[in-house]
Each structure stands twice: as C-alpha cells, then as structure tokens.
C-alpha cells in the first residue's frame, strides 16, 4: 500500500503546512507554487500509478473527490476554467493537479507548463490566509468535519 | 446540448478520419499530432465545459470511458505512464487528452506541452494503420460492436 522510495508515501511531499482537506481516498494540498493562484494537488492515499490500477469503486470515489475540489476552486477563485491533470512523469504516485484559470491569467490559452515564471512560494501567515478559506469551503461543500492532522 | 460556436459540437474537430470509437457518452479520436505516438482525445458528446457541470452518473461514466482508453493505450503501446489531461483553455468543450508516454519518450519527465517539436500529422494508409489497431483493441476491451460512422 506504500512504496518506501515514493516521496508521497513517505510524506515528504506535499508539505504538511499546505494541507487543505482529507477527502476520503485522497488528500488535498495547496500546490507549492502559487504563481497560478489556487493550484491544488489531490493526492491518492495509497500508492498506485494509473487510474486503471484502481478498483472501479476507488476510481469513482477519487474522481468525485477531484470533482469536489474543482467545483470548490471554481467558486472560491471565480475561475474561468479548471484544468485537471494526472501526469505522474516525475512522481508516478497518483496525484491530480487541479488548477483554476482566472480572469487575469497571463496565458489563458496555454497549459500552465508553457508559462515560464519564478515559482511563487507561500509560507507563514501568507500561506495560512490562502489555505484557510479553501479548508472552510471544502468543509462546507463536503460536510467534512474531520480537522485532524493530515498524516 | 450543442453550441453553434463550438467546433467540437459542429464536428469540425477532431477530424472524422481520426475516429477510433464511440464509447457511449464520448467518442475517441487519434490526436492530429502523433509526435507522441498514440495520443488520443476523448470528446464528450454533448456540450459541457467542467466535470462538475455533469450529472454524477454522466461524470462517472465519462471517467470510465477515459479509463478504458487509457488502459487500452497502455497495452497497445506498452506505455511507461499515461498522462490524463482535461484542460479546455482553447476549446472549453470537455475533451480529455490521454497520452501514452513510451520507453523512448524524448522528455519522459516533462509534460508534453514543454516538448517543442514539429507536429507529426498522419493521413491515408499511414493514419489507418495507426487507428485500426486501436479500434480493434477498444472493441475487444469494451465489447463495442458499433462500427457506424462517427457523426
């Protein structure tokens, strides 16, 4: 269920202070680079690398969890479009990038990967002021009352 | 259910000769640029732009159709990894990019969008020799017997 060589299984990524919510089969974290505001990653809890490796019930639940995050980000950020990406080229452990594309997007027609930029890292109160509204919005949307530590 | 300004609704994209399979709620087509061999697009039949705009039953079925295509591409191309992307930045009509990343990939750690290249277009017998094995493999995997014209 876990892979000792996988940084998602070993909880070294994403960072714990970026935790947003435990969704059931997955956990949502704010992406470390907030150049695109609201970029969130949804990390499957157990080690798996492809959707077709999951049991159908797992796959369905995971996608409903991704959908909940997407809907919440669209509302909180008034997004023009959501990008949903499961790549795994560098870290095969299933994690979805859920990226709200906003009205002020610097390259609205392009995938985020084509937009060269300096990473916008957040920490401390700046990070918390981004994470907390998302925690609250997902809690409201899902009825999640579990606020325990993420790991 | 259709948008007169949408090229997916108006059947001007993807090209009809790239048709692979009618999956139920969506249709699969070979992507016009085959620089990454096997790149397939799964186009939702009716006009919708976000996963959370779909009824849960539609969303679940669509994702099972995407999953079927991913599993088939992984087998046919012996892929190292599958990339799954729903972007819609240029064409908001829901279409999934399902991209097998192969052993000989020129940039295995990068999203495809970062790999500059000349598009590799296929036509005629060259196109058919790529499409037909995928048609057969998806037919075998899904039990689809419907081989009617795609539109």
XYZ file of C-alpha atoms in Angstrom:
302
model
C 0.000 0.000 0.000
C 3.026 2.275 0.398
C 6.289 2.498 -1.527
C 9.421 3.238 0.570
C 11.007 5.056 -2.392
C 7.975 7.297 -3.038
C 8.044 10.778 -1.547
C 4.242 10.928 -1.471
C 4.097 7.673 0.527
C 6.844 8.949 2.828
C 5.002 12.245 3.410
C 7.937 14.343 2.276
C 5.709 15.838 -0.435
C 3.417 17.784 -0.390
C 4.411 19.824 2.625
C 2.214 19.317 5.661
C 1.603 23.040 6.122
C -0.013 23.091 2.666
C -2.684 20.579 3.748
C -6.248 21.572 2.867
C -8.501 18.562 3.454
C -8.803 14.825 3.890
C -11.330 13.880 1.223
C -11.604 10.160 1.947
C -9.396 8.264 -0.501
C -7.264 11.322 -1.172
C -5.956 14.460 0.474
C -5.892 17.953 -0.997
C -2.913 20.270 -0.592
C -2.166 23.718 -1.913
C 0.486 23.373 -4.621
C 3.813 24.788 -3.503
C 3.983 27.170 -6.496
C 1.104 29.643 -6.339
C 2.004 31.618 -9.468
C -1.363 30.303 -10.668
C -3.474 31.153 -7.607
C -5.358 28.250 -6.098
C -3.398 25.467 -7.827
C -4.206 22.423 -5.715
C -2.957 18.843 -5.765
C -5.190 15.911 -4.828
C -3.007 13.017 -3.676
C -4.336 9.455 -3.566
C -3.590 7.982 -0.147
C -2.295 4.583 -1.137
C 0.427 4.011 -3.686
C -0.984 3.487 -7.180
C 0.120 4.926 -10.500
C -2.708 4.606 -13.040
C -6.482 5.061 -12.888
C -6.912 1.577 -14.356
C -4.985 0.049 -11.466
C -7.733 1.138 -9.077
C -10.865 -0.801 -8.246
C -13.833 0.813 -10.049
C -15.284 1.928 -6.714
C -11.976 3.609 -5.802
C -11.670 5.282 -9.183
C -15.205 6.610 -8.987
C -14.724 7.939 -5.463
C -11.360 9.505 -6.315
C -12.856 11.320 -9.291
C -15.733 12.568 -7.149
C -13.144 13.927 -4.716
C -11.274 15.635 -7.574
C -14.597 16.997 -8.774
C -15.384 18.427 -5.338
C -12.044 20.232 -5.270
C -12.540 21.556 -8.795
C -16.020 22.852 -8.018
C -14.800 24.481 -4.817
C -11.805 26.144 -6.506
C -14.064 27.427 -9.296
C -16.314 29.063 -6.706
C -13.635 30.443 -4.385
C -11.479 31.846 -7.216
C -14.311 32.653 -9.651
C -12.339 30.650 -12.207
C -12.893 30.985 -15.920
C -11.842 27.356 -16.429
C -10.444 24.481 -14.421
C -7.530 22.363 -15.665
C -7.448 18.760 -14.424
C -4.194 16.855 -14.920
C -2.952 13.469 -13.807
C 0.576 13.132 -15.184
C 2.975 11.270 -12.904
C 6.001 11.766 -15.121
C 8.248 12.709 -12.202
C 6.248 11.205 -9.341
C 4.101 8.298 -10.540
C 2.063 8.118 -7.305
C -1.429 9.267 -8.354
C -1.863 12.983 -7.753
C -4.197 15.265 -9.628
C -3.285 18.843 -10.433
C -6.469 20.910 -10.180
C -5.692 24.384 -11.484
C -8.161 27.251 -11.574
C -7.501 29.551 -14.527
C -8.609 33.031 -13.605
C -9.764 36.099 -15.487
C -6.321 37.685 -15.077
C -4.403 34.615 -16.275
C -1.169 35.623 -18.043
C -1.619 32.993 -20.782
C -5.240 31.835 -20.754
C -4.949 29.738 -23.928
C -1.871 27.802 -22.801
C -1.263 24.859 -20.473
C 0.398 26.115 -17.295
C 3.563 24.187 -18.173
C 4.249 26.560 -21.055
C 4.202 29.666 -18.852
C 7.734 30.423 -17.709
C 7.785 32.124 -14.339
C 9.514 32.289 -10.996
C 7.762 29.958 -8.512
C 5.577 31.886 -6.089
C 6.129 30.200 -2.730
C 3.984 30.977 0.295
C 4.710 30.441 3.962
C 3.581 31.509 7.400
C 0.532 33.736 7.658
C 0.579 34.321 3.920
C 0.201 30.583 3.346
C -2.461 30.223 6.013
C -4.526 33.047 4.579
C -4.646 31.098 1.297
C -5.237 27.657 2.786
C -7.881 28.513 5.379
C -10.597 29.764 3.003
C -10.120 26.610 0.937
C -10.324 24.423 4.036
C -13.543 26.151 5.011
C -15.045 25.999 1.508
C -14.306 22.295 1.088
C -15.631 21.597 4.548
C -18.829 23.448 3.681
C -19.151 21.681 0.336
C -18.491 18.191 1.585
C -19.704 18.181 5.156
C -16.200 17.126 6.228
C -15.805 17.738 9.926
C -12.512 15.923 10.273
C -9.897 18.541 11.112
C -7.240 16.205 12.436
C -3.639 16.422 11.345
C -3.119 15.263 7.766
C -0.670 12.430 8.374
C -26.934 20.249 -25.898
C -24.822 21.717 -28.715
C -23.139 25.092 -29.112
C -23.208 26.600 -32.615
C -19.887 28.352 -31.983
C -18.099 25.191 -30.756
C -16.000 23.299 -33.275
C -16.459 20.040 -31.346
C -20.252 20.438 -31.486
C -20.048 21.322 -35.187
C -17.888 18.260 -35.938
C -15.104 20.313 -37.481
C -12.737 18.919 -34.831
C -11.467 16.251 -34.383
C -11.235 15.085 -37.973
C -13.615 12.277 -38.880
C -10.844 10.111 -40.349
C -9.171 10.104 -36.909
C -12.216 8.446 -35.309
C -11.422 5.439 -33.124
C -14.545 4.501 -31.170
C -17.942 5.565 -29.892
C -17.659 4.864 -26.165
C -21.176 5.838 -25.098
C -21.127 9.379 -23.714
C -17.921 10.208 -25.548
C -16.010 9.421 -28.710
C -12.308 8.672 -29.004
C -10.174 10.074 -31.822
C -6.489 9.857 -32.577
C -4.966 13.257 -31.840
C -3.923 15.050 -35.020
C -0.312 15.411 -33.802
C 1.262 11.975 -33.353
C 4.712 13.165 -32.261
C 3.787 11.350 -29.033
C 2.563 8.067 -30.523
C -0.930 7.051 -29.521
C -2.039 10.459 -28.185
C -5.817 10.159 -28.133
C -8.595 12.626 -27.363
C -11.854 11.550 -25.723
C -14.571 14.059 -26.618
C -17.774 14.313 -24.595
C -20.721 14.169 -26.994
C -22.835 16.972 -25.628
C -21.570 20.463 -24.932
C -20.331 20.867 -21.360
C -17.198 22.517 -20.039
C -16.497 21.279 -16.491
C -16.717 17.910 -14.749
C -18.903 19.480 -12.063
C -21.450 20.567 -14.674
C -22.219 16.919 -15.396
C -24.707 14.757 -13.567
C -22.834 12.346 -11.268
C -23.901 9.401 -13.423
C -22.531 11.138 -16.528
C -19.277 12.049 -14.819
C -18.766 8.510 -13.595
C -19.488 7.009 -16.997
C -17.262 9.524 -18.789
C -14.372 8.727 -16.479
C -14.875 5.003 -17.015
C -14.682 5.670 -20.757
C -11.467 7.679 -20.292
C -10.151 4.850 -18.142
C -10.933 2.282 -20.851
C -8.994 4.319 -23.400
C -6.067 4.770 -21.018
C -5.895 1.061 -20.251
C -6.082 0.176 -23.933
C -3.370 2.667 -24.920
C -1.129 1.388 -22.141
C -1.473 -2.138 -23.505
C -1.187 -1.355 -27.209
C 1.800 0.979 -26.804
C 3.373 -0.734 -23.785
C 3.367 2.695 -22.145
C 5.572 3.539 -19.200
C 2.966 6.046 -17.962
C -0.309 7.564 -19.081
C -0.983 11.318 -18.887
C -4.638 12.324 -18.448
C -5.494 15.970 -19.072
C -8.742 17.885 -19.250
C -7.783 21.490 -19.984
C -10.206 23.323 -22.272
C -8.191 26.521 -22.408
C -8.654 26.878 -26.158
C -11.728 24.688 -26.657
C -13.800 24.517 -23.461
C -15.983 21.614 -24.716
C -14.959 18.678 -22.491
C -12.248 16.615 -24.185
C -9.667 14.503 -22.417
C -6.132 14.175 -23.689
C -4.985 10.617 -22.980
C -1.304 10.401 -23.780
C 0.796 7.252 -23.510
C 4.368 8.057 -22.560
C 6.615 5.395 -24.028
C 10.017 3.965 -23.204
C 11.575 6.044 -25.987
C 9.949 9.304 -24.922
C 12.191 12.305 -25.721
C 11.418 14.041 -22.405
C 9.934 11.472 -20.020
C 9.944 13.794 -17.004
C 8.172 16.684 -18.736
C 4.563 17.425 -19.644
C 4.114 17.063 -23.416
C 3.428 20.786 -23.681
C 7.037 21.568 -22.848
C 8.442 19.446 -25.658
C 8.964 21.626 -28.707
C 8.562 19.691 -31.929
C 7.152 19.745 -35.422
C 3.642 18.241 -35.417
C 3.619 14.724 -36.820
C 0.481 14.521 -38.943
C -0.778 11.264 -40.369
C -3.090 10.640 -43.307
C -4.207 7.919 -45.692
C -2.917 4.416 -45.113
C -0.418 5.687 -42.568
C -3.284 7.077 -40.468
C -5.377 3.962 -40.902
C -2.562 1.686 -39.821
C -2.434 3.633 -36.547
C -6.174 3.921 -35.996
C -7.238 0.382 -36.842
C -5.305 -1.449 -34.098
C -6.749 0.996 -31.575
C -10.258 0.479 -32.917
C -9.797 -3.261 -32.597
C -8.251 -3.082 -29.133
C -11.006 -0.842 -27.756
C -13.633 -3.026 -29.375
C -12.080 -6.077 -27.732
C -11.791 -4.343 -24.362
C -15.278 -2.903 -24.280
C -17.366 -5.285 -26.308
C -18.328 -2.361 -28.550
C -19.762 -3.734 -31.786
C -20.987 -0.427 -33.127
C -18.818 0.408 -36.122
C -21.094 3.016 -37.669
C -19.843 6.358 -38.895
C -18.798 8.618 -36.014
C -21.132 11.573 -36.655
